[in-house]
Amino acid sequence: MLVRPNPIQRKIMKLKYLTSLMVLITPLAALADVLVITADRLVDVEAGKLINNPMVIVEDNKIAQIGEQGKLDTPAGAKVIKLEGQTILPGLMDMHVHLTGDADMHGYKRLAVSLPRSAIYGVKNARKTLMAGFTTARNVGAAGYADVALRDAINDGDVIGPRLFVSGPSLGVTGGHCDNNLLPFDYKVKSDGVADGPWAVREKVRQNIKYGADVIKFCATGGVLSKGTKVGVQQYSQEEMNALVTEAKLRGLTVAAHAHGTDGIKAAIKAGVTSVEHASFLDKEAIKMAKKAGTYFSMDIYNTEYILGEGEKAGILPESLDKERVVGGKQRASFSQAVKAGVKMVFGSDAGVYPHGDNGNQFTRMVKFGMTPMQAIQAATINPATMLKQQDKTGSIRVGKLADIISVKGNPLQDISTLENVITVIKDGQIVKQ
Ligand code: ARG
């Protein structure tokens, strides 16, 4: 006779059935997407040396194992990429880009670009930047929080691009480098980030945080490309910079200061900024201050070639070309001094002023003006990762870090120009270029 199980027995049977199913399913679910990469060399940016015949095992989006070829087993079912004759490096990081701007749209041409159009430029330029091997970028200055939208769209997988750290609109004084001074008074045009006075500046920092900024960018001095600003002259007062940096730090954000002139550079360092952008007119004291405070310099020393070569066609104002003729050479001399003194440096190109995707062209100039190839690579990998407080996640090829890996032909320590032609790009464990 068949005995019907009571409700408790039935519950136990159901549970047993479910657990048996789970035993079946769990190993399947735990089977990661495995990628094995072999190459001739790997740049260990933390140790500052090359590793020969490396094999890197990537599981899902993380680096799972690193060893010598032949000494590690290739996991069954792994996808294998053999990069013969090539060197693998951590994904590159550019700490000064303007993805929502295009290099052929300068001066008055830029007035014709709407906010939505600039966001679409951002989509195009994010892809270009990633394809050039830059798996991380800091976007420092975008109207209407178009950079926040771009970052989120990339993170959501809607468009492809580097991991972005964004500032939203740059803060600046009325009529300063971060304002728009192209139109007369009757048009009442003012950039999103304009704020004068310590409390107004604090409010703007709070607003940028509210709408999604990861970093605060402000203009400490005049600039090259803005109308009517003197490049060497300080704009925010010390009091305003102090308020701005205090507020940003209170909320856990880092701060990037655009500063060409010596006084503005020093005031920004004194206020406690994380990085000085451009840093063109350095003197001994400014270098000493940066070293002492641990301030990073992000110096766009390739930019001058594009501005003076192509700038006029692109709409750059004659007054800006005049300013650039003074700034370009001086900035390169300052760069050499800062490198020699051992100031912390990050790679910052200002791409957007020059074409996105050509970011890597700056490497040869960094070596020409004083860095070793290893220093130039560190400036574009581990240094920015540390500056962004992301060194546990990115910046080097290390077990446990995100799999952001690129490859170039040959040996970049012998020929740094190889970084202008990145062959393979893997971001977050996904092959985006091969
Ligand atoms: N965005 C910067 C500015 O307008 C570009 C400076 C370019 N020149 C240079 N030598 N880095 O000030």
PDB file of N, CA and C in Angstrom, residues 269-346:
ATOM      1  N   ILE A 269      48.686  74.783  -4.870  1.00  0.00           N
ATOM      2  CA  ILE A 269      49.402  73.783  -4.054  1.00  0.00           C
ATOM      3  C   ILE A 269      49.148  74.074  -2.577  1.00  0.00           C
ATOM      4  N   LYS A 270      49.232  75.358  -2.228  1.00  0.00           N
ATOM      5  CA  LYS A 270      48.992  75.752  -0.827  1.00  0.00           C
ATOM      6  C   LYS A 270      47.590  75.352  -0.377  1.00  0.00           C
ATOM      7  N   ALA A 271      46.631  75.499  -1.272  1.00  0.00           N
ATOM      8  CA  ALA A 271      45.241  75.149  -0.930  1.00  0.00           C
ATOM      9  C   ALA A 271      45.075  73.639  -0.769  1.00  0.00           C
ATOM     10  N   GLY A 272      46.020  72.885  -1.334  1.00  0.00           N
ATOM     11  CA  GLY A 272      45.977  71.428  -1.138  1.00  0.00           C
ATOM     12  C   GLY A 272      45.385  70.636  -2.292  1.00  0.00           C
ATOM     13  N   VAL A 273      45.483  71.172  -3.513  1.00  0.00           N
ATOM     14  CA  VAL A 273      44.925  70.439  -4.656  1.00  0.00           C
ATOM     15  C   VAL A 273      45.651  69.106  -4.856  1.00  0.00           C
ATOM     16  N   THR A 274      44.975  68.188  -5.523  1.00  0.00           N
ATOM     17  CA  THR A 274      45.561  66.884  -5.815  1.00  0.00           C
ATOM     18  C   THR A 274      46.521  66.979  -6.994  1.00  0.00           C
ATOM     19  N   SER A 275      46.088  67.711  -8.028  1.00  0.00           N
ATOM     20  CA  SER A 275      46.952  67.840  -9.208  1.00  0.00           C
ATOM     21  C   SER A 275      46.902  69.250  -9.758  1.00  0.00           C
ATOM     22  N   VAL A 276      48.037  69.666 -10.313  1.00  0.00           N
ATOM     23  CA  VAL A 276      48.089  70.920 -11.054  1.00  0.00           C
ATOM     24  C   VAL A 276      48.155  70.550 -12.530  1.00  0.00           C
ATOM     25  N   GLU A 277      47.222  71.077 -13.302  1.00  0.00           N
ATOM     26  CA  GLU A 277      47.160  70.822 -14.735  1.00  0.00           C
ATOM     27  C   GLU A 277      47.956  71.901 -15.474  1.00  0.00           C
ATOM     28  N   HIS A 278      48.695  71.495 -16.458  1.00  0.00           N
ATOM     29  CA  HIS A 278      49.550  72.348 -17.309  1.00  0.00           C
ATOM     30  C   HIS A 278      50.868  72.720 -16.600  1.00  0.00           C
ATOM     31  N   ALA A 279      50.779  73.385 -15.452  1.00  0.00           N
ATOM     32  CA  ALA A 279      51.958  73.718 -14.640  1.00  0.00           C
ATOM     33  C   ALA A 279      53.090  74.328 -15.481  1.00  0.00           C
ATOM     34  N   SER A 280      52.738  75.293 -16.315  1.00  0.00           N
ATOM     35  CA  SER A 280      53.693  75.782 -17.324  1.00  0.00           C
ATOM     36  C   SER A 280      54.838  76.621 -16.776  1.00  0.00           C
ATOM     37  N   PHE A 281      54.513  77.614 -15.950  1.00  0.00           N
ATOM     38  CA  PHE A 281      55.564  78.521 -15.479  1.00  0.00           C
ATOM     39  C   PHE A 281      56.007  78.135 -14.069  1.00  0.00           C
ATOM     40  N   LEU A 282      56.864  77.145 -14.013  1.00  0.00           N
ATOM     41  CA  LEU A 282      57.334  76.682 -12.702  1.00  0.00           C
ATOM     42  C   LEU A 282      58.603  77.421 -12.315  1.00  0.00           C
ATOM     43  N   ASP A 283      58.773  77.645 -11.040  1.00  0.00           N
ATOM     44  CA  ASP A 283      60.085  78.076 -10.546  1.00  0.00           C
ATOM     45  C   ASP A 283      60.520  77.084  -9.466  1.00  0.00           C
ATOM     46  N   LYS A 284      61.702  77.304  -8.931  1.00  0.00           N
ATOM     47  CA  LYS A 284      62.261  76.346  -7.951  1.00  0.00           C
ATOM     48  C   LYS A 284      61.341  76.165  -6.755  1.00  0.00           C
ATOM     49  N   GLU A 285      60.763  77.300  -6.314  1.00  0.00           N
ATOM     50  CA  GLU A 285      59.919  77.236  -5.119  1.00  0.00           C
ATOM     51  C   GLU A 285      58.654  76.406  -5.379  1.00  0.00           C
ATOM     52  N   ALA A 286      58.055  76.617  -6.548  1.00  0.00           N
ATOM     53  CA  ALA A 286      56.824  75.878  -6.880  1.00  0.00           C
ATOM     54  C   ALA A 286      57.117  74.376  -6.924  1.00  0.00           C
ATOM     55  N   ILE A 287      58.247  74.021  -7.480  1.00  0.00           N
ATOM     56  CA  ILE A 287      58.633  72.599  -7.560  1.00  0.00           C
ATOM     57  C   ILE A 287      58.842  72.032  -6.161  1.00  0.00           C
ATOM     58  N   LYS A 288      59.508  72.839  -5.332  1.00  0.00           N
ATOM     59  CA  LYS A 288      59.762  72.402  -3.956  1.00  0.00           C
ATOM     60  C   LYS A 288      58.445  72.212  -3.194  1.00  0.00           C
ATOM     61  N   MET A 289      57.536  73.144  -3.398  1.00  0.00           N
ATOM     62  CA  MET A 289      56.236  73.060  -2.719  1.00  0.00           C
ATOM     63  C   MET A 289      55.468  71.809  -3.151  1.00  0.00           C
ATOM     64  N   ALA A 290      55.498  71.531  -4.457  1.00  0.00           N
ATOM     65  CA  ALA A 290      54.765  70.360  -4.976  1.00  0.00           C
ATOM     66  C   ALA A 290      55.348  69.081  -4.400  1.00  0.00           C
ATOM     67  N   LYS A 291      56.671  69.035  -4.332  1.00  0.00           N
ATOM     68  CA  LYS A 291      57.324  67.829  -3.789  1.00  0.00           C
ATOM     69  C   LYS A 291      56.922  67.622  -2.341  1.00  0.00           C
ATOM     70  N   LYS A 292      56.948  68.715  -1.598  1.00  0.00           N
ATOM     71  CA  LYS A 292      56.646  68.637  -0.165  1.00  0.00           C
ATOM     72  C   LYS A 292      55.188  68.233   0.082  1.00  0.00           C
ATOM     73  N   ALA A 293      54.288  68.806  -0.724  1.00  0.00           N
ATOM     74  CA  ALA A 293      52.853  68.539  -0.512  1.00  0.00           C
ATOM     75  C   ALA A 293      52.408  67.230  -1.176  1.00  0.00           C
ATOM     76  N   GLY A 294      53.251  66.689  -2.039  1.00  0.00           N
ATOM     77  CA  GLY A 294      52.859  65.468  -2.762  1.00  0.00           C
ATOM     78  C   GLY A 294      51.878  65.752  -3.890  1.00  0.00           C
ATOM     79  N   THR A 295      51.913  66.973  -4.413  1.00  0.00           N
ATOM     80  CA  THR A 295      51.013  67.355  -5.510  1.00  0.00           C
ATOM     81  C   THR A 295      51.481  66.717  -6.822  1.00  0.00           C
ATOM     82  N   TYR A 296      50.521  66.245  -7.582  1.00  0.00           N
ATOM     83  CA  TYR A 296      50.853  65.686  -8.905  1.00  0.00           C
ATOM     84  C   TYR A 296      50.843  66.791  -9.954  1.00  0.00           C
ATOM     85  N   PHE A 297      51.729  66.697 -10.926  1.00  0.00           N
ATOM     86  CA  PHE A 297      51.662  67.576 -12.092  1.00  0.00           C
ATOM     87  C   PHE A 297      51.171  66.761 -13.279  1.00  0.00           C
ATOM     88  N   SER A 298      50.262  67.348 -14.018  1.00  0.00           N
ATOM     89  CA  SER A 298      49.708  66.722 -15.216  1.00  0.00           C
ATOM     90  C   SER A 298      49.980  67.703 -16.348  1.00  0.00           C
ATOM     91  N   MET A 299      51.045  67.445 -17.104  1.00  0.00           N
ATOM     92  CA  MET A 299      51.541  68.461 -18.046  1.00  0.00           C
ATOM     93  C   MET A 299      51.351  68.008 -19.493  1.00  0.00           C
ATOM     94  N   ASP A 300      50.544  68.782 -20.221  1.00  0.00           N
ATOM     95  CA  ASP A 300      50.141  68.428 -21.590  1.00  0.00           C
ATOM     96  C   ASP A 300      51.159  68.907 -22.616  1.00  0.00           C
ATOM     97  N   ILE A 301      52.327  68.317 -22.604  1.00  0.00           N
ATOM     98  CA  ILE A 301      53.416  68.883 -23.409  1.00  0.00           C
ATOM     99  C   ILE A 301      53.389  68.524 -24.898  1.00  0.00           C
ATOM    100  N   TYR A 302      52.426  67.715 -25.334  1.00  0.00           N
ATOM    101  CA  TYR A 302      52.302  67.494 -26.783  1.00  0.00           C
ATOM    102  C   TYR A 302      51.406  68.562 -27.417  1.00  0.00           C
ATOM    103  N   ASN A 303      50.447  69.010 -26.629  1.00  0.00           N
ATOM    104  CA  ASN A 303      49.417  69.933 -27.068  1.00  0.00           C
ATOM    105  C   ASN A 303      49.920  71.093 -27.940  1.00  0.00           C
ATOM    106  N   THR A 304      51.018  71.677 -27.543  1.00  0.00           N
ATOM    107  CA  THR A 304      51.533  72.875 -28.222  1.00  0.00           C
ATOM    108  C   THR A 304      51.774  72.634 -29.721  1.00  0.00           C
ATOM    109  N   GLU A 305      52.187  71.409 -30.070  1.00  0.00           N
ATOM    110  CA  GLU A 305      52.470  71.126 -31.482  1.00  0.00           C
ATOM    111  C   GLU A 305      51.197  71.180 -32.318  1.00  0.00           C
ATOM    112  N   TYR A 306      50.123  70.644 -31.753  1.00  0.00           N
ATOM    113  CA  TYR A 306      48.852  70.661 -32.492  1.00  0.00           C
ATOM    114  C   TYR A 306      48.311  72.093 -32.573  1.00  0.00           C
ATOM    115  N   ILE A 307      48.368  72.800 -31.451  1.00  0.00           N
ATOM    116  CA  ILE A 307      47.805  74.157 -31.425  1.00  0.00           C
ATOM    117  C   ILE A 307      48.515  75.049 -32.453  1.00  0.00           C
ATOM    118  N   LEU A 308      49.826  74.994 -32.458  1.00  0.00           N
ATOM    119  CA  LEU A 308      50.568  75.866 -33.371  1.00  0.00           C
ATOM    120  C   LEU A 308      50.519  75.351 -34.811  1.00  0.00           C
ATOM    121  N   GLY A 309      50.365  74.044 -34.981  1.00  0.00           N
ATOM    122  CA  GLY A 309      50.321  73.477 -36.337  1.00  0.00           C
ATOM    123  C   GLY A 309      48.946  73.564 -36.974  1.00  0.00           C
ATOM    124  N   GLU A 310      47.934  73.151 -36.248  1.00  0.00           N
ATOM    125  CA  GLU A 310      46.590  73.003 -36.837  1.00  0.00           C
ATOM    126  C   GLU A 310      45.581  73.993 -36.271  1.00  0.00           C
ATOM    127  N   GLY A 311      45.989  74.701 -35.210  1.00  0.00           N
ATOM    128  CA  GLY A 311      45.034  75.491 -34.432  1.00  0.00           C
ATOM    129  C   GLY A 311      44.269  76.535 -35.206  1.00  0.00           C
ATOM    130  N   GLU A 312      44.938  77.207 -36.114  1.00  0.00           N
ATOM    131  CA  GLU A 312      44.290  78.306 -36.825  1.00  0.00           C
ATOM    132  C   GLU A 312      43.085  77.785 -37.617  1.00  0.00           C
ATOM    133  N   LYS A 313      43.320  76.683 -38.346  1.00  0.00           N
ATOM    134  CA  LYS A 313      42.230  76.054 -39.123  1.00  0.00           C
ATOM    135  C   LYS A 313      41.070  75.631 -38.225  1.00  0.00           C
ATOM    136  N   ALA A 314      41.435  75.199 -37.018  1.00  0.00           N
ATOM    137  CA  ALA A 314      40.425  74.654 -36.100  1.00  0.00           C
ATOM    138  C   ALA A 314      39.637  75.751 -35.387  1.00  0.00           C
ATOM    139  N   GLY A 315      39.985  77.011 -35.662  1.00  0.00           N
ATOM    140  CA  GLY A 315      39.224  78.117 -35.080  1.00  0.00           C
ATOM    141  C   GLY A 315      39.851  78.739 -33.840  1.00  0.00           C
ATOM    142  N   ILE A 316      41.048  78.291 -33.477  1.00  0.00           N
ATOM    143  CA  ILE A 316      41.700  78.877 -32.286  1.00  0.00           C
ATOM    144  C   ILE A 316      41.972  80.360 -32.562  1.00  0.00           C
ATOM    145  N   LEU A 317      41.654  81.184 -31.571  1.00  0.00           N
ATOM    146  CA  LEU A 317      41.749  82.631 -31.745  1.00  0.00           C
ATOM    147  C   LEU A 317      43.203  83.070 -31.932  1.00  0.00           C
ATOM    148  N   PRO A 318      43.428  84.118 -32.723  1.00  0.00           N
ATOM    149  CA  PRO A 318      44.798  84.623 -32.896  1.00  0.00           C
ATOM    150  C   PRO A 318      45.470  84.947 -31.556  1.00  0.00           C
ATOM    151  N   GLU A 319      44.713  85.504 -30.621  1.00  0.00           N
ATOM    152  CA  GLU A 319      45.319  85.851 -29.317  1.00  0.00           C
ATOM    153  C   GLU A 319      45.776  84.576 -28.594  1.00  0.00           C
ATOM    154  N   SER A 320      45.052  83.470 -28.810  1.00  0.00           N
ATOM    155  CA  SER A 320      45.439  82.208 -28.172  1.00  0.00           C
ATOM    156  C   SER A 320      46.714  81.658 -28.809  1.00  0.00           C
ATOM    157  N   LEU A 321      46.811  81.810 -30.122  1.00  0.00           N
ATOM    158  CA  LEU A 321      48.031  81.351 -30.802  1.00  0.00           C
ATOM    159  C   LEU A 321      49.236  82.148 -30.284  1.00  0.00           C
ATOM    160  N   ASP A 322      49.025  83.440 -30.081  1.00  0.00           N
ATOM    161  CA  ASP A 322      50.106  84.267 -29.517  1.00  0.00           C
ATOM    162  C   ASP A 322      50.504  83.776 -28.128  1.00  0.00           C
ATOM    163  N   LYS A 323      49.513  83.464 -27.325  1.00  0.00           N
ATOM    164  CA  LYS A 323      49.812  82.987 -25.962  1.00  0.00           C
ATOM    165  C   LYS A 323      50.575  81.666 -26.037  1.00  0.00           C
ATOM    166  N   GLU A 324      50.135  80.796 -26.942  1.00  0.00           N
ATOM    167  CA  GLU A 324      50.759  79.475 -27.043  1.00  0.00           C
ATOM    168  C   GLU A 324      52.237  79.583 -27.422  1.00  0.00           C
ATOM    169  N   ARG A 325      52.567  80.569 -28.237  1.00  0.00           N
ATOM    170  CA  ARG A 325      53.971  80.737 -28.644  1.00  0.00           C
ATOM    171  C   ARG A 325      54.863  81.004 -27.434  1.00  0.00           C
ATOM    172  N   VAL A 326      54.284  81.561 -26.397  1.00  0.00           N
ATOM    173  CA  VAL A 326      55.050  81.824 -25.170  1.00  0.00           C
ATOM    174  C   VAL A 326      55.013  80.599 -24.242  1.00  0.00           C
ATOM    175  N   VAL A 327      53.849  80.007 -24.120  1.00  0.00           N
ATOM    176  CA  VAL A 327      53.642  78.949 -23.122  1.00  0.00           C
ATOM    177  C   VAL A 327      54.334  77.626 -23.499  1.00  0.00           C
ATOM    178  N   GLY A 328      54.197  77.223 -24.754  1.00  0.00           N
ATOM    179  CA  GLY A 328      54.635  75.887 -25.178  1.00  0.00           C
ATOM    180  C   GLY A 328      56.058  75.544 -24.770  1.00  0.00           C
ATOM    181  N   GLY A 329      56.994  76.382 -25.169  1.00  0.00           N
ATOM    182  CA  GLY A 329      58.411  76.116 -24.886  1.00  0.00           C
ATOM    183  C   GLY A 329      58.704  76.163 -23.400  1.00  0.00           C
ATOM    184  N   LYS A 330      58.090  77.156 -22.738  1.00  0.00           N
ATOM    185  CA  LYS A 330      58.324  77.315 -21.295  1.00  0.00           C
ATOM    186  C   LYS A 330      57.816  76.081 -20.548  1.00  0.00           C
ATOM    187  N   GLN A 331      56.665  75.572 -20.963  1.00  0.00           N
ATOM    188  CA  GLN A 331      56.087  74.409 -20.287  1.00  0.00           C
ATOM    189  C   GLN A 331      57.011  73.188 -20.417  1.00  0.00           C
ATOM    190  N   ARG A 332      57.614  73.037 -21.578  1.00  0.00           N
ATOM    191  CA  ARG A 332      58.493  71.882 -21.771  1.00  0.00           C
ATOM    192  C   ARG A 332      59.745  71.992 -20.899  1.00  0.00           C
ATOM    193  N   ALA A 333      60.253  73.213 -20.765  1.00  0.00           N
ATOM    194  CA  ALA A 333      61.419  73.410 -19.887  1.00  0.00           C
ATOM    195  C   ALA A 333      61.028  73.123 -18.435  1.00  0.00           C
ATOM    196  N   SER A 334      59.834  73.572 -18.052  1.00  0.00           N
ATOM    197  CA  SER A 334      59.342  73.308 -16.691  1.00  0.00           C
ATOM    198  C   SER A 334      59.180  71.816 -16.458  1.00  0.00           C
ATOM    199  N   PHE A 335      58.690  71.138 -17.481  1.00  0.00           N
ATOM    200  CA  PHE A 335      58.489  69.683 -17.378  1.00  0.00           C
ATOM    201  C   PHE A 335      59.824  69.005 -17.059  1.00  0.00           C
ATOM    202  N   SER A 336      60.862  69.372 -17.789  1.00  0.00           N
ATOM    203  CA  SER A 336      62.183  68.776 -17.557  1.00  0.00           C
ATOM    204  C   SER A 336      62.640  69.016 -16.117  1.00  0.00           C
ATOM    205  N   GLN A 337      62.431  70.238 -15.634  1.00  0.00           N
ATOM    206  CA  GLN A 337      62.849  70.561 -14.252  1.00  0.00           C
ATOM    207  C   GLN A 337      62.062  69.755 -13.228  1.00  0.00           C
ATOM    208  N   ALA A 338      60.777  69.648 -13.453  1.00  0.00           N
ATOM    209  CA  ALA A 338      59.929  68.921 -12.494  1.00  0.00           C
ATOM    210  C   ALA A 338      60.297  67.442 -12.465  1.00  0.00           C
ATOM    211  N   VAL A 339      60.565  66.869 -13.645  1.00  0.00           N
ATOM    212  CA  VAL A 339      60.948  65.450 -13.711  1.00  0.00           C
ATOM    213  C   VAL A 339      62.261  65.245 -12.967  1.00  0.00           C
ATOM    214  N   LYS A 340      63.197  66.137 -13.234  1.00  0.00           N
ATOM    215  CA  LYS A 340      64.512  66.036 -12.608  1.00  0.00           C
ATOM    216  C   LYS A 340      64.414  66.132 -11.081  1.00  0.00           C
ATOM    217  N   ALA A 341      63.525  66.994 -10.630  1.00  0.00           N
ATOM    218  CA  ALA A 341      63.382  67.195  -9.180  1.00  0.00           C
ATOM    219  C   ALA A 341      62.598  66.059  -8.519  1.00  0.00           C
ATOM    220  N   GLY A 342      61.957  65.233  -9.332  1.00  0.00           N
ATOM    221  CA  GLY A 342      61.227  64.094  -8.770  1.00  0.00           C
ATOM    222  C   GLY A 342      59.812  64.405  -8.306  1.00  0.00           C
ATOM    223  N   VAL A 343      59.187  65.411  -8.931  1.00  0.00           N
ATOM    224  CA  VAL A 343      57.773  65.691  -8.622  1.00  0.00           C
ATOM    225  C   VAL A 343      56.937  64.517  -9.154  1.00  0.00           C
ATOM    226  N   LYS A 344      55.853  64.179  -8.446  1.00  0.00           N
ATOM    227  CA  LYS A 344      54.980  63.103  -8.916  1.00  0.00           C
ATOM    228  C   LYS A 344      54.267  63.555 -10.198  1.00  0.00           C
ATOM    229  N   MET A 345      54.323  62.713 -11.213  1.00  0.00           N
ATOM    230  CA  MET A 345      53.753  63.110 -12.502  1.00  0.00           C
ATOM    231  C   MET A 345      52.684  62.139 -12.973  1.00  0.00           C
ATOM    232  N   VAL A 346      51.634  62.691 -13.565  1.00  0.00           N
ATOM    233  CA  VAL A 346      50.657  61.850 -14.246  1.00  0.00           C
ATOM    234  C   VAL A 346      50.529  62.296 -15.703  1.00  0.00           C
TER     235      VAL A 346
END
